[in-house]
Coordinates of C-alpha atoms in Angstrom, one line a residue:
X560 CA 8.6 23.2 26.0
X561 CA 5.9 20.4 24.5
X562 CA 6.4 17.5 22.0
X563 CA 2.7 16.2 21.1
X564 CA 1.8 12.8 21.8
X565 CA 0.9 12.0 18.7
X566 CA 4.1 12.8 17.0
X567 CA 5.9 11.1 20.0
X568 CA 3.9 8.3 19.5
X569 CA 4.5 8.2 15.6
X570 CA 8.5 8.4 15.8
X571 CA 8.4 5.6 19.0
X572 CA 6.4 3.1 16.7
X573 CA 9.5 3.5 14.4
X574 CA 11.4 3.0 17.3
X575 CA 13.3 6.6 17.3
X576 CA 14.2 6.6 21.0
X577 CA 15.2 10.1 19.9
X578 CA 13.6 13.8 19.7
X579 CA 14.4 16.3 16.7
X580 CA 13.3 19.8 15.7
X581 CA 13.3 21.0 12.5
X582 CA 13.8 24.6 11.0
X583 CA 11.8 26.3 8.6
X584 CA 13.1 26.5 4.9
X585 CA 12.1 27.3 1.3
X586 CA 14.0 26.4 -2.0
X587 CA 16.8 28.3 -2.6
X588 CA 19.3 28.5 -5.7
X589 CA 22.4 26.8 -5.9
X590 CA 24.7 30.0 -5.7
X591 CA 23.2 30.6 -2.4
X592 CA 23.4 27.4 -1.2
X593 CA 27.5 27.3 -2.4
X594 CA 28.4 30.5 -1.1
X595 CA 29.5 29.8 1.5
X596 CA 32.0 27.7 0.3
X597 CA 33.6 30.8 -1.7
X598 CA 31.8 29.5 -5.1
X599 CA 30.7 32.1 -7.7
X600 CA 27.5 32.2 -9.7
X601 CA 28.9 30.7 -12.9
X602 CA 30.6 27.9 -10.6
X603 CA 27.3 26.8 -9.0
X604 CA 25.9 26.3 -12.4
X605 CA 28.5 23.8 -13.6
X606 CA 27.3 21.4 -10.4
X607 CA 24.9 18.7 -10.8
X608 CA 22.2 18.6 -8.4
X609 CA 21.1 16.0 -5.9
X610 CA 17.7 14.6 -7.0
X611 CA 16.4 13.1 -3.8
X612 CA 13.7 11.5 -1.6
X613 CA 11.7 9.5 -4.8
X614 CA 8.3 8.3 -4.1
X615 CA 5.5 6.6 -6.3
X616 CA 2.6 8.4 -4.6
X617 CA -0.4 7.8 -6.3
X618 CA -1.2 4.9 -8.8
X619 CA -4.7 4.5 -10.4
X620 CA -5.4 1.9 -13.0
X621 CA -4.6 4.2 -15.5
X622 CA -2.2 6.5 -14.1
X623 CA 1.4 7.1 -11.9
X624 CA 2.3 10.4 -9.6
X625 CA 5.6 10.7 -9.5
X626 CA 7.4 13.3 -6.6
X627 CA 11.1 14.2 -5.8
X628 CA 13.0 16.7 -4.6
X629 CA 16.3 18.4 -5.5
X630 CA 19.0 19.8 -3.3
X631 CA 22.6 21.2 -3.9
X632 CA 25.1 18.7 -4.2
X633 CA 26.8 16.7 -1.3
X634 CA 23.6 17.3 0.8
X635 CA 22.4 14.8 3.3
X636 CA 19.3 13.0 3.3
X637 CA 17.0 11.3 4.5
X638 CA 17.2 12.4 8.1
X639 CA 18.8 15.7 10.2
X640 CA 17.6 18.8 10.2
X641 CA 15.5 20.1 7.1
X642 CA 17.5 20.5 4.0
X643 CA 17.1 23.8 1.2
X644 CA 15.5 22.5 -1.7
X645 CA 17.2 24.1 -5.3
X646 CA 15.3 24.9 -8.8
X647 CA 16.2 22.3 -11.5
X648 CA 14.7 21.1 -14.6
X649 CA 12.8 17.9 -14.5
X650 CA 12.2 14.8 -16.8
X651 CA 10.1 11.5 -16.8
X652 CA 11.2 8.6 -18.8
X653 CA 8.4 5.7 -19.0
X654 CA 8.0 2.4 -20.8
X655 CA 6.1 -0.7 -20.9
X656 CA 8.5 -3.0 -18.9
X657 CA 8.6 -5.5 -21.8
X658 CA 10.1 -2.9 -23.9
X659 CA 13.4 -2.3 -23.9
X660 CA 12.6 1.6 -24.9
X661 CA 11.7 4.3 -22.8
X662 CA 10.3 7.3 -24.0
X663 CA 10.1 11.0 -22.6
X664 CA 6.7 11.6 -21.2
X665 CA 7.6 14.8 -19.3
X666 CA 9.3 17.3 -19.4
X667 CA 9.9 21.0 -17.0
X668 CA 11.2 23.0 -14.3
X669 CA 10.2 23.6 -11.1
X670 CA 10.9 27.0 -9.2
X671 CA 11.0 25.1 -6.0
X672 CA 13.2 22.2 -6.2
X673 CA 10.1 19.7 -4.9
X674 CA 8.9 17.8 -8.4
X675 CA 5.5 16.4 -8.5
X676 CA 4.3 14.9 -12.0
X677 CA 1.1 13.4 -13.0
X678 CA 1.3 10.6 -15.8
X679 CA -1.9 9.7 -17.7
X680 CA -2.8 7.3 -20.2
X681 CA -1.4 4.0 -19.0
X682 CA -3.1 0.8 -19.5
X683 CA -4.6 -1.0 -16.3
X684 CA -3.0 -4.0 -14.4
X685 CA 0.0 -3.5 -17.0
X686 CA 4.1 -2.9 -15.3
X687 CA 5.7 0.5 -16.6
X688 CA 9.7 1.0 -16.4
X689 CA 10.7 4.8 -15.5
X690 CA 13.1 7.2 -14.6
X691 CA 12.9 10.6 -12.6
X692 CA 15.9 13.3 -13.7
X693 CA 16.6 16.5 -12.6
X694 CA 19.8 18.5 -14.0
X695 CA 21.5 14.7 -15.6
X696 CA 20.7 13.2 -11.7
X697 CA 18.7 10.4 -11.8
X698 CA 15.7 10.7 -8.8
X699 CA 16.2 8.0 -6.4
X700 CA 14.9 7.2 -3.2
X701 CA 16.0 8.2 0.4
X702 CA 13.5 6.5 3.0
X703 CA 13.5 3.2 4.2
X704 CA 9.8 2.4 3.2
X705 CA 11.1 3.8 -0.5
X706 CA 14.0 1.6 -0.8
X707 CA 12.6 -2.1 0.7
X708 CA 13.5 -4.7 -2.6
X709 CA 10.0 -4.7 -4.0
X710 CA 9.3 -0.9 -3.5
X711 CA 8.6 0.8 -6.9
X712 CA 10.9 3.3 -6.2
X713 CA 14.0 0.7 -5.9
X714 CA 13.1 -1.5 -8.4
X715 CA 11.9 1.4 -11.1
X716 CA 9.1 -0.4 -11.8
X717 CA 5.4 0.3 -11.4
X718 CA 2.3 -1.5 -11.9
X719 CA -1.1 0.1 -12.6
X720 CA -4.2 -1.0 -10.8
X721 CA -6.1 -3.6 -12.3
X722 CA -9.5 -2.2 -13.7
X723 CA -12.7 -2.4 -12.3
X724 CA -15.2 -3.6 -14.7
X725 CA -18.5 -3.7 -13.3
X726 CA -21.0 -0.4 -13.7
X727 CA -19.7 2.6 -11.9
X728 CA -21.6 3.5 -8.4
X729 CA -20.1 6.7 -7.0
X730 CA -16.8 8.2 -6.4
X731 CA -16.0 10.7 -3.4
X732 CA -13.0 12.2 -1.9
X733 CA -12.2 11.5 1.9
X734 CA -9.3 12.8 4.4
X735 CA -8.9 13.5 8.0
X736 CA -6.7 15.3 10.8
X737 CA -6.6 18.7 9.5
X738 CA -6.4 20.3 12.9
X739 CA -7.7 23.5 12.1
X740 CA -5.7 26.0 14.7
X741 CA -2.8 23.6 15.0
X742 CA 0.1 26.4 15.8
X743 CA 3.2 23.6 14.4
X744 CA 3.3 20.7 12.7
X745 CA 5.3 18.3 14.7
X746 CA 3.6 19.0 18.0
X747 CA 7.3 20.7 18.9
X748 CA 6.6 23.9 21.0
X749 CA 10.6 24.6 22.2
X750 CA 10.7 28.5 21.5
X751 CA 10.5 29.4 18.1
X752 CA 11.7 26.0 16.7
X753 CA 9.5 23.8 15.5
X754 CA 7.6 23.5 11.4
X755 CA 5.0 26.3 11.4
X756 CA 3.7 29.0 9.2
X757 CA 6.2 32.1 8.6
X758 CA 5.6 36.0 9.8
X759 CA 2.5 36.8 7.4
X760 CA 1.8 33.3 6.2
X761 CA -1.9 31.5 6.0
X762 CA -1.7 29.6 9.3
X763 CA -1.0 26.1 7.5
X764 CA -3.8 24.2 8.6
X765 CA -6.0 26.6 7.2
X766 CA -3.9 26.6 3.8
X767 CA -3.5 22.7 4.0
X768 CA -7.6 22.4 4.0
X769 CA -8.3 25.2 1.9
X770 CA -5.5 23.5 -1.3
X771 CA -7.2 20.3 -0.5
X772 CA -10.8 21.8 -1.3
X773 CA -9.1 23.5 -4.4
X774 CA -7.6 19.9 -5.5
X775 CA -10.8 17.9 -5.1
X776 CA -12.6 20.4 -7.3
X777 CA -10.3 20.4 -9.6
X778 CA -10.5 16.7 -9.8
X779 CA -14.6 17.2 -10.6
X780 CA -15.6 15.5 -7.4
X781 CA -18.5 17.1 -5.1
X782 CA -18.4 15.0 -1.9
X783 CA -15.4 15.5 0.3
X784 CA -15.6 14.1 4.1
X785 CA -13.1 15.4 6.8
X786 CA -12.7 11.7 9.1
X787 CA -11.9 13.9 12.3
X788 CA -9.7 16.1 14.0
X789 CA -11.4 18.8 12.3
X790 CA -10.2 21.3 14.7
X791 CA -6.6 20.7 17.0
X792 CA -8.7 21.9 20.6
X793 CA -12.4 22.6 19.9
X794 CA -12.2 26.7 20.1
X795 CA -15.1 28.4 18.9
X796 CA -12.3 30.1 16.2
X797 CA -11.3 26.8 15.0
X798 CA -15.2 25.7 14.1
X799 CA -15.4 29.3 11.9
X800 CA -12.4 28.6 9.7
X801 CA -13.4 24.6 9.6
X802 CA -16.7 26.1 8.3
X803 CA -15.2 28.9 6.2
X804 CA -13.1 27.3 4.6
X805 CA -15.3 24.2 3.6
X806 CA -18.0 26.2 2.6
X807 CA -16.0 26.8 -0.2
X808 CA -16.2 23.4 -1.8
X809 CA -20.2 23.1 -1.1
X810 CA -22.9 22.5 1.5
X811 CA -22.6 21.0 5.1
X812 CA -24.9 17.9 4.7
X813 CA -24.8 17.7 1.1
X814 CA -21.5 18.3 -0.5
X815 CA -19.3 17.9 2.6
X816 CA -19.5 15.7 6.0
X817 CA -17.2 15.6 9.1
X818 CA -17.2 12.9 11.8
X819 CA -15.3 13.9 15.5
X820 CA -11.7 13.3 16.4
X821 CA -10.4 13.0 20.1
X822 CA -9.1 16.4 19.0
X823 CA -12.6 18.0 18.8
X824 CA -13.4 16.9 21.9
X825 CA -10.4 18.8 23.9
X826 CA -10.9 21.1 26.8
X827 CA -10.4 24.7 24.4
X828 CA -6.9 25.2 23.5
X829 CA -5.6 22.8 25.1
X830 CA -2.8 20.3 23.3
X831 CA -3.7 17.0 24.6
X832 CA -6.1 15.3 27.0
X833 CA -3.7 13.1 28.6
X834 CA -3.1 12.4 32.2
X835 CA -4.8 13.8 35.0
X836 CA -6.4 16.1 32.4
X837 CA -8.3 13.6 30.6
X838 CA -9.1 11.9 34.7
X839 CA -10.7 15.3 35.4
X840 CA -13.2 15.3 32.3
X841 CA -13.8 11.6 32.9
X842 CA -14.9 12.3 36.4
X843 CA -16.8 15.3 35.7
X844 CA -14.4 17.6 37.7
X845 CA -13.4 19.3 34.3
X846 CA -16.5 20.9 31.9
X847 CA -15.4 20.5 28.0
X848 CA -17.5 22.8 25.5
X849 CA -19.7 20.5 22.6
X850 CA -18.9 23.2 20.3
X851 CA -18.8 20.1 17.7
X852 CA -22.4 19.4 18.4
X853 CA -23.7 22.7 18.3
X854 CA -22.2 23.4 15.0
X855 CA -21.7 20.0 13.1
X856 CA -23.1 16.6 14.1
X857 CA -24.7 15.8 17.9
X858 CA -22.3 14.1 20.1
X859 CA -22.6 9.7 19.0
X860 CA -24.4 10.2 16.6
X861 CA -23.5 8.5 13.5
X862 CA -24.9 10.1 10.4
X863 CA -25.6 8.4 6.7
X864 CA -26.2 9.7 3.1
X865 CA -26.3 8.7 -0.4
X866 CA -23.9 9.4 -3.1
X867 CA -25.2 8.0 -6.3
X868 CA -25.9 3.7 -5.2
X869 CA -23.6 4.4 -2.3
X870 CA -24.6 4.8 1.3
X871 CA -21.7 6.6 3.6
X872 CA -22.3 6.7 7.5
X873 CA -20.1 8.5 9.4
X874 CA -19.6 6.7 13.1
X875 CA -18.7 8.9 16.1
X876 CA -15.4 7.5 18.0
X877 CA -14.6 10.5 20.2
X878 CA -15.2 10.8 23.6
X879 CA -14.6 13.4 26.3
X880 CA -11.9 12.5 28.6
X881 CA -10.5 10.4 25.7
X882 CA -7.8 10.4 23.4
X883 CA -8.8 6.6 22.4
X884 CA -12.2 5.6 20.6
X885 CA -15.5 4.9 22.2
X886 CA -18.9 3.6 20.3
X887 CA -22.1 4.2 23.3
X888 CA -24.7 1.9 23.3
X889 CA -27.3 4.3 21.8
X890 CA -25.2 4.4 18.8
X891 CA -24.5 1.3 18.2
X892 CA -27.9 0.1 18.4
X893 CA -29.0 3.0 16.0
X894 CA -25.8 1.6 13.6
X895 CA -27.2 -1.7 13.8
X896 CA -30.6 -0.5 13.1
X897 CA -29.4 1.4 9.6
X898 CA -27.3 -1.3 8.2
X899 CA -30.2 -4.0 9.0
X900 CA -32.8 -1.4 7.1
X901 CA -30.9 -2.0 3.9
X902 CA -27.8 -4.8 3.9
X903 CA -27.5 -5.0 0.8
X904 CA -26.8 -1.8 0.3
X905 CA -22.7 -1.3 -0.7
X906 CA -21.6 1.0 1.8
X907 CA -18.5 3.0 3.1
X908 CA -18.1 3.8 7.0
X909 CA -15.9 6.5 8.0
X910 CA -14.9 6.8 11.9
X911 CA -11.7 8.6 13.3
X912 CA -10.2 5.6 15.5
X913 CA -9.0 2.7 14.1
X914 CA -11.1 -0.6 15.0
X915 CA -9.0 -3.6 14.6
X916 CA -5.6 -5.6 16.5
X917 CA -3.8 -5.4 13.8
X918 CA -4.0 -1.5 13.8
X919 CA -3.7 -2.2 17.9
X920 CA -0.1 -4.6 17.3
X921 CA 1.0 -2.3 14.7
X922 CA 1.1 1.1 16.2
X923 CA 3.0 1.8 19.6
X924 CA 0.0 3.9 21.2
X925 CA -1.5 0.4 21.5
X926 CA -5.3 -0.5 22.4
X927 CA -5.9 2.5 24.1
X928 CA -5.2 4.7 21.0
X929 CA -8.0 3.1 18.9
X930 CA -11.6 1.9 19.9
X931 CA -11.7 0.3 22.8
X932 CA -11.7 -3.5 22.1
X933 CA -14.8 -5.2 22.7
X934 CA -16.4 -2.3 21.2
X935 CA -14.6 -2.8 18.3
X936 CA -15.7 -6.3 18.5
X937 CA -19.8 -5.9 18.9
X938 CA -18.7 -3.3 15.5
X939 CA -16.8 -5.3 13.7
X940 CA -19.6 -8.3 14.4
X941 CA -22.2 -6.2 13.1
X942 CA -20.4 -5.3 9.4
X943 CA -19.8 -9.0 9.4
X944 CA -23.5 -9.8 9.2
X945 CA -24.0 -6.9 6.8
X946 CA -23.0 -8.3 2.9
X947 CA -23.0 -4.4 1.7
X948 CA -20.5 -3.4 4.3
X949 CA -17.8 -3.0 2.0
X950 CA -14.9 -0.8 4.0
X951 CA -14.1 1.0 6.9
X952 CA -11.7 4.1 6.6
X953 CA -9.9 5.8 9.6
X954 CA -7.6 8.8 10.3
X955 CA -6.2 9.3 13.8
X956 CA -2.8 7.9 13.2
X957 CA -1.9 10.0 10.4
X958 CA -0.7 7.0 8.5
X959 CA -1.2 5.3 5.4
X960 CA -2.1 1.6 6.4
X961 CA -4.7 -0.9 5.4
X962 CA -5.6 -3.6 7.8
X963 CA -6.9 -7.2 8.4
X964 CA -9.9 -7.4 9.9
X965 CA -10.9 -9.3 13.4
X966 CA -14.0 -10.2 12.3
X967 CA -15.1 -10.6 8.4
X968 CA -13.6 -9.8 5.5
X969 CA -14.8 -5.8 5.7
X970 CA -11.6 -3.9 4.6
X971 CA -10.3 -1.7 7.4
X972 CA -7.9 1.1 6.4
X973 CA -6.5 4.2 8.2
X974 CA -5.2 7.4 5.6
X975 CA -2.7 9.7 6.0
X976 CA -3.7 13.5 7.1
X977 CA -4.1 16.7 5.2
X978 CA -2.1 18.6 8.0
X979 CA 1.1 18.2 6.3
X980 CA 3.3 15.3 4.3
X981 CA 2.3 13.5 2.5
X982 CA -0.7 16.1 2.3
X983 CA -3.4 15.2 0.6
X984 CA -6.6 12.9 -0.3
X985 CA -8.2 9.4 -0.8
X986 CA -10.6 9.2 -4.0
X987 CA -12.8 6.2 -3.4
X988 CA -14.4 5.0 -7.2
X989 CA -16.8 2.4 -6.2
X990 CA -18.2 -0.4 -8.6
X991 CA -20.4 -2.8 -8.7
X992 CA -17.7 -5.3 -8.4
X993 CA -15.1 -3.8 -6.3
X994 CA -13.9 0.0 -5.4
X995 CA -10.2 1.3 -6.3
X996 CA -8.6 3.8 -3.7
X997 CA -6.2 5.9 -4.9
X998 CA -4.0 8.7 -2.7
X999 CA -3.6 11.6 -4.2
X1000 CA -1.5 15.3 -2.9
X1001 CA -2.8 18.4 -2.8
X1002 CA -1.2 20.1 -6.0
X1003 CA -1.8 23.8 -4.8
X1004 CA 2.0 25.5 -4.9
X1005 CA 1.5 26.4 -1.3
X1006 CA 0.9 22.8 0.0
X1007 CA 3.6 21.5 -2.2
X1008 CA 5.8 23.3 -0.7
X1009 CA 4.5 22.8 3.0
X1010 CA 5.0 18.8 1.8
X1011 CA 8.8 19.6 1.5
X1012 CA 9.1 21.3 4.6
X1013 CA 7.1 18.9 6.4
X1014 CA 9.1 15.9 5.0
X1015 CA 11.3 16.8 7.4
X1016 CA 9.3 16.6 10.5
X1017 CA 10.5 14.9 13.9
X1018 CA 14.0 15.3 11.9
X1019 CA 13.3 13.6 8.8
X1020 CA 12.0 10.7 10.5
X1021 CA 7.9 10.9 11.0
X1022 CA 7.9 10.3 6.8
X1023 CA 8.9 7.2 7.6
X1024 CA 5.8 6.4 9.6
X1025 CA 3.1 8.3 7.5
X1026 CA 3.6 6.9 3.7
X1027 CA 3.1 3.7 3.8
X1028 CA 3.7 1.1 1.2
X1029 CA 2.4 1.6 -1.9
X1030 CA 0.1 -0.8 -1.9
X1031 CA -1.3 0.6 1.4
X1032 CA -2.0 4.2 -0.2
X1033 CA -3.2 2.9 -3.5
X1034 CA -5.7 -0.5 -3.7
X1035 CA -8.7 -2.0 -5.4
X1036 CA -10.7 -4.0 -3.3
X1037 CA -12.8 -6.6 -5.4
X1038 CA -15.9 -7.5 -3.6
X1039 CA -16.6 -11.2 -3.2
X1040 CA -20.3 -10.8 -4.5
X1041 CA -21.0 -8.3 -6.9
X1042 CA -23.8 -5.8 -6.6
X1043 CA -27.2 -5.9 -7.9
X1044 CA -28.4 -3.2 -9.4

């Protein structure tokens, strides 16, 4: 029996002194769902359904994402073991909030009982009314983070983002932690209970990356980067199907980039690094493979590109023996060196391990989950002195959480994982005045589907822990000096 540390460390933050598992489950209709209680077919149809677990998940400046589930009536949520989802119909009614109308902007059914709808059209920085319905059940939310007073999904009211209006630069998609290998979800290894692919199934990490690739596409974007944990313990497999399945989307170097996670960095096929494990490899005892460098990116090394006006480096955190981040000397002088070439120059950093003490405060791993602190410091110190330093994006936690920096006003944020819920991607859309970030799911069936199962991970609760506010998934950032073009 294992529980990950991660996922333990996830539920503790929330302060679950508890461990769940979670079965496996797909939608089902209601007449299975009932029969047990001795209901016939025509019975089941006459119920209403229980339209469940609301969330606002993306807003843009001129569009909403709206996603629920449905279940059979009288079922429990938000926590417990994972509930059948039911088919049902769905509807979204939307108005300006001035209005004392709202209209029908949606309309369908879903086959799997898990609703995700896309809104366009909407005018920036304006408030929208709505309403989510499913089979004459209005949607409504079940976690805590869904139902706080000013939460959208409480107060059915939404606001767009305001609207950049300086020239567009570049726009790029970015997530992290898919764990390429990962056997289940939740890091729960107690027989054969636990959220993990079914007999036959695309292992999910694989199908998690490969929907995600599909979904950027679709979107018309042509640079993805994967912010680390590419792989869950650095086996020479895991690096094939990272490559495989990226290879897809475009070229290493030119379409997509990776950075290294404390995962990548694992003795092969091994869960975690703590302990005396991670003593043996910090005191040479224990040899670890650099199967990262040898087929990705040299071992701290940062790298740095150009999408449109946009300059992205990618700073290696990981470091055998490790599960917290580490910045060498050699790096951080060549770091220093880049950003002095051109300062000016608006640009994104990407590193797996989160940098600042508010990330340290705010997550019950504490400081020696993220960089080590006066690393983070000399870091943090050197963006400071660099005007076109705009942001800093990390992945590690598997959250959704922007930050308050130690040191300048760079914006540090850390985005939820592909692995599982809420699954998906950040676009970045910079401009010259500011850049908008906007969350977005991966819209493949499949990985809808995994999203519903893995709602329920660590029994309902790790959701809790992963979404974030809205205004943590879904920002624009205004820059105090605009760019020169």
């Amino acid at each position: 029996m294992s529980i990950s540390r991660r996922a333990y460390l996830s539920v503790a933050t929330l302060a679950a002194s508890s461990m769940a598992v979670a079965k496996t489950s797909g939608a089902y209709g209601l007449e299975y769902v009932t029969s047990g209680l001795g209901l016939t077919q025509s019975d089941s149809k006459s119920w209403q359904v229980l339209a469940s677990d609301l969330e606002v998940i993306t807003v843009t400046d001129t569009s909403v994402a709206f996603t629920w589930a449905t279940y059979a009536p009288g079922v429990q949520t938000a926590y417990g073991f994972i509930k059948p989802t039911v088919p049902s119909d769905e509807r979204v009614l939307l108005g300006p909030a001035d209005s004392t109308q709202l209209e029908l902007v949606h309309e369908g059914y879903s086959e799997s009982g898990y609703h995700h709808v896309v809104i366009d059209g909407l005018e920036p920085g304006r408030e929208y009314r709505f309403e989510c319905w499913s089979h004459n059940c209005r949607a409504v939310p079940s976690l805590n983070i869904t139902m706080s007073k000013t939460a959208p999904e409480k107060t059915g009211v939404v606001s767009t983002l305001p609207a950049l209006e300086g020239a567009h630069l570049a726009t790029f998609a970015l997530t992290n932690d898919t764990h390429i290998g990962k056997p289940n979800h939740d890091g729960i290894r107690i027989g054969n209970l636990g959220l993990s692919s079914g007999p036959g199934e695309q292992p999910f990490a694989s199908m998690q990356l490969q929907g995600l690739v599909d979904t950027v596409k679709a979107a018309g974007l042509d640079t993805l980067v994967i912010n680390g944990d590419c792989t869950d313990s650095n086996r020479p497999e895991e690096y094939d199907e990272l490559i495989r399945v990226l290879d897809t989307f475009g070229e290493f170097g030119k379409n997509w980039f990776v950075t290294r996670g404390n995962h990548d960095v694992h003795p092969p096929g091994l869960p975690n690094i703590n302990g005396f494990r991670g003593r043996g490899i910090r005191k040479g005892k224990t040899a670890v493979p650099d199967y990262f460098s040898q087929r990705l990116v040299p071992t701290q090394q940062h790298w740095s590109t150009r999408v449109g006006e946009v300059r992205l480096i990618g700073v290696d955190t990981a470091e055998f023996g490790y599960a917290g981040g580490r910045i060498n000397e050699r790096q951080m002088r060549a770091l220093r060196a880049e950003l002095a070439d051109d300062p000016e120059r608006p640009t994104i950093l990407f590193a797996h391990h989160p940098f600042t003490q508010d990330a340290v405060r705010s997550h019950f791993g504490g400081e020696a989950f993220m960089v080590e602190a006066q690393q983070a410091k000399i870091f943090q110190e050197i963006l400071a002195a660099t005007p076109g330093a705009k942001g800093v994006f990390a992945g590690h936690t598997h959250r959704s959480r922007r930050g308050i920096a130690d040191y300048g006003d760079t914006d540090f944020c850390e985005r939820g994982a592909a692995l599982g819920y809420p699954g998906g991607y950040t676009q970045i859309r910079v401009h010259t005045d500011g850049y908008q970030i906007s969350y977005h799911r991966t819209t493949t069936p499949q990985s809808l589907a995994w999203s519903t199962k893995t709602r329920w991970s660590m029994f309902g609760l790790e959701p809790e822990f992963m979404l974030g506010k809205i205004s943590d998934r879904n920002y624009v950032n205004f820059f105090k000096n605009k760019v020169p073009l």
